[in-house]
Short mmCIF file of C-alpha atoms and ligand atoms in Angstrom, two decimals:
data_model
loop_
_atom_site.label_atom_id
_atom_site.label_comp_id
_atom_site.label_asym_id
_atom_site.label_seq_id
_atom_site.Cartn_x
_atom_site.Cartn_y
_atom_site.Cartn_z
CA MET A 34 -25.99 -1.88 3.23
CA GLU A 35 -23.30 -0.97 0.66
CA SER A 36 -20.61 -3.56 -0.18
CA ALA A 37 -17.00 -3.10 0.98
CA ALA A 38 -15.89 -2.52 -2.64
CA ARG A 39 -18.42 0.32 -2.97
CA THR A 40 -17.46 2.10 0.21
CA ALA A 41 -13.67 1.68 -0.12
CA PRO A 42 -11.98 5.04 -0.80
CA ALA A 43 -10.61 5.53 -4.32
CA VAL A 44 -7.13 4.12 -4.75
CA ILE A 45 -4.61 5.17 -7.38
CA VAL A 46 -2.13 2.50 -8.50
CA ALA A 47 0.79 3.31 -10.82
CA ILE A 48 2.44 0.41 -12.66
CA ASP A 49 5.58 1.19 -14.66
CA GLY A 50 8.32 -0.81 -16.29
CA PRO A 51 10.07 -1.67 -19.56
CA SER A 52 8.34 -3.34 -22.52
CA GLY A 53 7.03 -6.85 -22.10
CA THR A 54 7.32 -7.01 -18.31
CA GLY A 55 3.59 -7.69 -17.98
CA LYS A 56 2.24 -4.22 -17.18
CA SER A 57 -0.91 -4.42 -19.34
CA SER A 58 -1.85 -8.00 -18.42
CA THR A 59 -1.26 -7.37 -14.72
CA SER A 60 -2.94 -3.94 -14.61
CA LYS A 61 -6.10 -5.10 -16.39
CA ALA A 62 -6.49 -8.14 -14.15
CA VAL A 63 -5.82 -6.21 -10.93
CA ALA A 64 -8.28 -3.47 -11.91
CA ALA A 65 -10.96 -6.03 -12.85
CA GLN A 66 -10.48 -7.96 -9.62
CA LEU A 67 -10.66 -4.85 -7.44
CA GLY A 68 -13.42 -3.03 -9.34
CA LEU A 69 -11.11 -0.20 -10.46
CA SER A 70 -10.76 1.63 -13.77
CA TYR A 71 -7.75 0.90 -16.00
CA LEU A 72 -5.68 3.19 -18.21
CA ASP A 73 -3.15 2.01 -20.81
CA THR A 74 -0.99 5.10 -21.34
CA GLY A 75 1.15 3.33 -23.95
CA ALA A 76 -1.98 3.04 -26.09
CA GLN A 77 -2.35 6.85 -25.93
CA TYR A 78 1.22 7.40 -27.14
CA ARG A 79 0.65 4.80 -29.84
CA ALA A 80 -2.58 6.57 -30.84
CA ILE A 81 -0.91 9.95 -31.31
CA THR A 82 1.90 8.21 -33.24
CA TRP A 83 -0.68 6.51 -35.48
CA TRP A 84 -2.23 9.94 -36.16
CA MET A 85 1.20 11.44 -37.04
CA VAL A 86 1.95 8.57 -39.44
CA THR A 87 -1.52 8.71 -41.00
CA ASN A 88 -1.17 12.45 -41.54
CA GLU A 89 2.32 12.07 -43.00
CA ILE A 90 4.08 14.03 -40.27
CA ASP A 91 7.80 13.19 -40.28
CA VAL A 92 8.41 11.46 -36.94
CA ASP A 93 12.09 12.37 -37.17
CA ASP A 94 11.17 16.06 -37.09
CA PRO A 95 10.43 17.00 -33.45
CA ALA A 96 9.31 20.52 -34.44
CA ALA A 97 6.70 19.12 -36.84
CA ILE A 98 5.46 16.69 -34.19
CA ALA A 99 5.31 19.47 -31.59
CA ALA A 100 3.31 21.70 -33.93
CA ALA A 101 0.74 18.94 -34.53
CA ALA A 102 0.61 17.55 -30.98
CA SER A 103 -2.64 19.27 -29.99
CA LYS A 104 -4.56 18.32 -33.14
CA PRO A 105 -5.86 14.76 -32.64
CA GLU A 106 -8.63 14.09 -30.13
CA ILE A 107 -7.68 10.98 -28.15
CA VAL A 108 -10.30 9.18 -26.07
CA SER A 109 -9.49 6.23 -23.79
CA GLY A 110 -12.14 3.86 -22.44
CA THR A 111 -11.16 2.66 -18.96
CA ASP A 112 -13.20 -0.53 -18.41
CA PRO A 113 -10.51 -3.17 -17.67
CA LEU A 114 -12.69 -5.82 -19.34
CA ASP A 115 -13.01 -3.74 -22.51
CA PRO A 116 -10.37 -1.00 -22.75
CA THR A 117 -10.80 1.16 -25.85
CA ILE A 118 -8.87 3.83 -27.73
CA HIS A 119 -10.26 6.24 -30.33
CA VAL A 120 -8.64 9.03 -32.35
CA ASP A 121 -11.02 11.63 -33.78
CA GLY A 122 -13.83 9.09 -33.37
CA THR A 123 -12.00 6.22 -35.12
CA ASP A 124 -11.37 2.98 -33.22
CA VAL A 125 -7.57 2.51 -33.51
CA ALA A 126 -7.10 -0.45 -31.15
CA GLY A 127 -5.80 -2.59 -34.05
CA PRO A 128 -3.80 -0.03 -36.08
CA ILE A 129 -1.79 1.19 -33.05
CA ARG A 130 -0.24 -2.29 -32.65
CA THR A 131 1.39 -2.44 -36.11
CA GLN A 132 5.15 -2.80 -36.46
CA GLU A 133 5.29 0.66 -38.06
CA VAL A 134 3.69 2.37 -35.04
CA THR A 135 5.77 0.30 -32.59
CA SER A 136 8.99 1.35 -34.33
CA LYS A 137 8.05 5.05 -34.32
CA VAL A 138 6.34 5.53 -30.96
CA SER A 139 9.53 6.25 -28.97
CA ALA A 140 10.44 9.16 -31.26
CA VAL A 141 6.98 10.70 -30.95
CA SER A 142 6.68 10.14 -27.19
CA ALA A 143 10.03 11.86 -26.61
CA VAL A 144 8.69 15.23 -27.83
CA PRO A 145 7.93 17.43 -24.79
CA GLU A 146 4.74 18.95 -26.32
CA VAL A 147 3.36 15.44 -26.85
CA ARG A 148 4.14 14.47 -23.26
CA THR A 149 2.56 17.63 -21.83
CA ARG A 150 -0.64 17.01 -23.78
CA ILE A 151 -0.90 13.29 -22.96
CA THR A 152 0.06 13.79 -19.31
CA GLU A 153 -2.79 16.30 -18.85
CA LEU A 154 -5.20 13.82 -20.38
CA GLN A 155 -3.96 11.04 -18.09
CA ARG A 156 -4.30 13.17 -14.96
CA SER A 157 -7.83 14.19 -15.84
CA ILE A 158 -8.85 10.55 -16.48
CA ALA A 159 -7.33 9.47 -13.15
CA ALA A 160 -9.05 12.30 -11.28
CA SER A 161 -12.46 11.30 -12.62
CA ALA A 162 -12.17 7.58 -11.73
CA GLU A 163 -14.60 7.44 -8.82
CA ARG A 164 -13.53 4.09 -7.40
CA GLY A 165 -9.87 4.48 -8.28
CA ILE A 166 -7.71 3.41 -11.20
CA VAL A 167 -4.72 1.34 -12.23
CA VAL A 168 -2.57 3.39 -14.62
CA GLU A 169 0.26 1.67 -16.47
CA GLY A 170 3.15 3.16 -18.44
CA ARG A 171 6.71 4.37 -18.14
CA ASP A 172 6.53 7.60 -16.08
CA ILE A 173 3.34 7.23 -14.05
CA GLY A 174 4.97 6.94 -10.63
CA THR A 175 7.66 9.54 -11.34
CA THR A 176 5.75 12.25 -13.25
CA VAL A 177 2.09 11.68 -14.08
CA LEU A 178 0.81 10.62 -10.65
CA PRO A 179 3.64 11.18 -8.15
CA ASP A 180 1.11 11.00 -5.27
CA ALA A 181 -0.24 7.58 -6.29
CA ASP A 182 -1.22 5.40 -3.30
CA LEU A 183 0.86 2.51 -4.60
CA LYS A 184 3.67 2.43 -7.16
CA ILE A 185 4.89 -0.79 -8.73
CA PHE A 186 7.89 -1.16 -11.05
CA LEU A 187 7.81 -4.43 -13.00
CA THR A 188 11.00 -5.91 -14.42
CA ALA A 189 11.96 -9.16 -16.18
CA SER A 190 15.05 -10.36 -18.00
CA PRO A 191 15.29 -9.41 -21.68
CA GLU A 192 15.21 -13.14 -22.53
CA ALA A 193 11.94 -13.73 -20.65
CA ARG A 194 10.36 -10.64 -22.18
CA ALA A 195 11.43 -11.59 -25.71
CA ALA A 196 10.12 -15.15 -25.24
CA ARG A 197 6.75 -13.78 -24.05
CA ARG A 198 6.48 -11.33 -26.93
CA SER A 199 7.55 -13.75 -29.64
CA GLY A 200 5.00 -16.25 -28.33
CA GLU A 201 2.40 -13.52 -28.70
CA LEU A 202 3.59 -12.65 -32.23
CA LYS A 203 3.30 -16.31 -33.25
CA GLY A 204 6.79 -17.52 -34.03
CA ALA A 205 8.60 -14.17 -34.40
CA ASP A 206 12.38 -14.57 -34.07
CA VAL A 207 13.29 -14.36 -30.36
CA ASN A 208 16.64 -12.62 -30.95
CA ALA A 209 15.16 -9.98 -33.22
CA THR A 210 12.33 -9.44 -30.73
CA ARG A 211 14.86 -9.09 -27.90
CA GLU A 212 16.89 -6.51 -29.84
CA ALA A 213 13.76 -4.51 -30.71
CA LEU A 214 12.62 -4.50 -27.05
CA LEU A 215 16.04 -3.34 -25.85
CA LYS A 216 16.21 -0.62 -28.51
CA ARG A 217 12.80 0.75 -27.43
CA ASP A 218 13.77 0.56 -23.72
CA ALA A 219 17.00 2.46 -24.43
CA ALA A 220 15.13 5.21 -26.29
CA ASP A 221 12.45 5.44 -23.57
CA SER A 222 15.02 5.48 -20.74
CA GLY A 223 17.34 7.90 -22.50
CA ARG A 224 14.96 10.70 -23.47
CA LYS A 225 15.27 14.03 -21.64
CA THR A 226 11.62 14.55 -20.74
CA SER A 227 10.07 12.12 -18.27
CA PRO A 228 12.09 9.02 -19.15
CA LEU A 229 11.20 5.45 -18.22
CA ALA A 230 12.35 5.22 -14.58
CA LYS A 231 11.49 3.61 -11.27
CA ALA A 232 10.14 6.06 -8.68
CA ASP A 233 12.16 6.07 -5.45
CA ASP A 234 9.09 4.87 -3.52
CA ALA A 235 8.02 2.18 -6.01
CA VAL A 236 7.96 -1.52 -5.11
CA GLU A 237 10.06 -3.42 -7.66
CA VAL A 238 8.71 -6.82 -8.72
CA ASP A 239 10.97 -9.03 -10.87
CA THR A 240 8.54 -11.17 -12.88
CA THR A 241 11.17 -13.31 -14.67
CA GLU A 242 10.42 -16.44 -12.66
CA LEU A 243 6.80 -15.64 -11.79
CA THR A 244 3.65 -16.69 -13.59
CA LEU A 245 1.20 -13.97 -14.56
CA THR A 246 -1.18 -15.28 -11.87
CA GLN A 247 1.54 -14.88 -9.22
CA VAL A 248 2.27 -11.31 -10.32
CA ILE A 249 -1.43 -10.40 -10.20
CA GLU A 250 -1.78 -11.92 -6.72
CA CYS A 251 1.28 -10.02 -5.53
CA VAL A 252 -0.07 -6.67 -6.75
CA VAL A 253 -3.61 -7.30 -5.43
CA THR A 254 -2.10 -8.08 -2.00
CA LEU A 255 -0.04 -4.87 -2.07
CA VAL A 256 -3.14 -2.80 -2.94
CA GLU A 257 -5.17 -4.45 -0.17
CA GLU A 258 -2.38 -3.80 2.34
CA LYS A 259 -2.31 -0.13 1.34
CA ARG A 260 -6.07 0.13 1.69
CA ALA A 261 -6.04 -1.57 5.10
CA ALA A 262 -3.35 0.82 6.33
CA ARG A 263 -5.39 3.93 5.50
N1 ATP B 1260 4.64 -13.29 -15.54
C1 ATP B 1260 4.40 -13.65 -16.80
N2 ATP B 1260 4.72 -14.88 -17.24
C2 ATP B 1260 4.54 -15.26 -18.53
N3 ATP B 1260 3.99 -14.46 -19.47
C3 ATP B 1260 3.65 -13.22 -19.10
C4 ATP B 1260 3.82 -12.76 -17.76
N4 ATP B 1260 3.38 -11.47 -17.70
C5 ATP B 1260 2.95 -11.16 -18.94
N5 ATP B 1260 3.09 -12.22 -19.77
C6 ATP B 1260 2.80 -12.26 -21.21
O1 ATP B 1260 3.80 -11.45 -21.83
C7 ATP B 1260 3.27 -10.70 -22.91
C8 ATP B 1260 3.54 -9.22 -22.67
O2 ATP B 1260 2.77 -8.80 -21.54
P1 ATP B 1260 2.14 -7.35 -21.47
O3 ATP B 1260 1.60 -6.93 -22.79
O4 ATP B 1260 1.23 -7.34 -20.31
O5 ATP B 1260 3.48 -6.51 -21.16
P2 ATP B 1260 3.69 -4.94 -21.12
O6 ATP B 1260 4.68 -4.68 -20.05
O7 ATP B 1260 2.39 -4.26 -21.01
O8 ATP B 1260 4.33 -4.67 -22.54
P3 ATP B 1260 4.40 -3.31 -23.40
O9 ATP B 1260 5.00 -2.28 -22.53
O10 ATP B 1260 5.30 -3.65 -24.54
O11 ATP B 1260 3.01 -2.98 -23.81
C9 ATP B 1260 1.78 -11.07 -22.97
O12 ATP B 1260 1.61 -12.09 -23.92
C10 ATP B 1260 1.48 -11.61 -21.58
O13 ATP B 1260 0.43 -12.57 -21.57
N1 LIG B 1261 3.77 6.41 -19.77
C1 LIG B 1261 4.24 6.08 -21.00
C2 LIG B 1261 3.74 5.01 -21.70
C3 LIG B 1261 4.24 4.72 -22.94
N2 LIG B 1261 5.18 5.52 -23.48
C4 LIG B 1261 5.66 5.35 -24.85
O1 LIG B 1261 4.74 4.56 -25.61
C5 LIG B 1261 5.40 3.41 -26.12
C6 LIG B 1261 4.43 2.28 -26.25
O2 LIG B 1261 4.10 1.78 -24.96
P1 LIG B 1261 3.52 0.29 -24.77
O3 LIG B 1261 3.34 0.17 -23.30
O4 LIG B 1261 2.24 0.22 -25.51
O5 LIG B 1261 4.52 -0.65 -25.34
C7 LIG B 1261 6.63 3.20 -25.25
O6 LIG B 1261 7.67 2.51 -25.88
C8 LIG B 1261 7.00 4.65 -24.93
O7 LIG B 1261 7.72 5.23 -26.01
C9 LIG B 1261 5.68 6.57 -22.77
O8 LIG B 1261 6.58 7.30 -23.24
N3 LIG B 1261 5.20 6.84 -21.52
#
């Protein structure tokens, strides 16, 4: 007899929110716990940004970015225990996390041709996830997967997010980290095409006072409730 996890219908979970709210940590853990695939859409935007920088495309020139948007081949591995990201066959998991890429990704991701290309890729990955998928980003619930079974919007105070990030960056200045987070949020929320936004039907979870374990438990419970109601 097949296990319950095997026979459960595929479930699509969209997790959005500003930087440092815990989207990646939560999404990976929820997907691993429930036997689902996992997609880090921020890594895809970072990957195309890395390619633009490496190929000396001026990120302040939207026309140049648009003209090059279809060139790199971006491949995402969706195992939540070992998510991967390759550009033209090169493993870029490390290079996409540099300060240079982080400071330029909002400009690249605001270009409509980039969003169209990456959104198509995201939809095709989600459609081929047999057991379902947790997809995290900024516009998953609003634009990429508007019919997702469950939409979550994570928030946390800027202070909590900066403290988490500077802990991760081993002693980085908390105020500078906070300013950088807020600057990226403002750019992502303010762009014309598919900005960072909460979908009307998303469940908002403020993680400021919650441990990561509590957030994961909360989301797992919400997924199980959705599944039980189907
Ligand atoms: N509820 C929480 N309590 C404490 N630390 C947390 C919590 N959630 C996440 N963290 C920590 O905060 C840091 C940022 O989390 P994570 O990378 O998951 O955020 P994110 O929303 O995906 O950020 P970004 O959008 O910038 O990629 C990580 O070090 C993570 O372990
Ligand atoms: N759905 C998404 C996801 C991400 N972005 C852009 O990528 C940047 C990096 O995202 P991280 O989650 O890795 O921090 C982010 O600041 C956005 O500019 C996006 O536009 N849409």
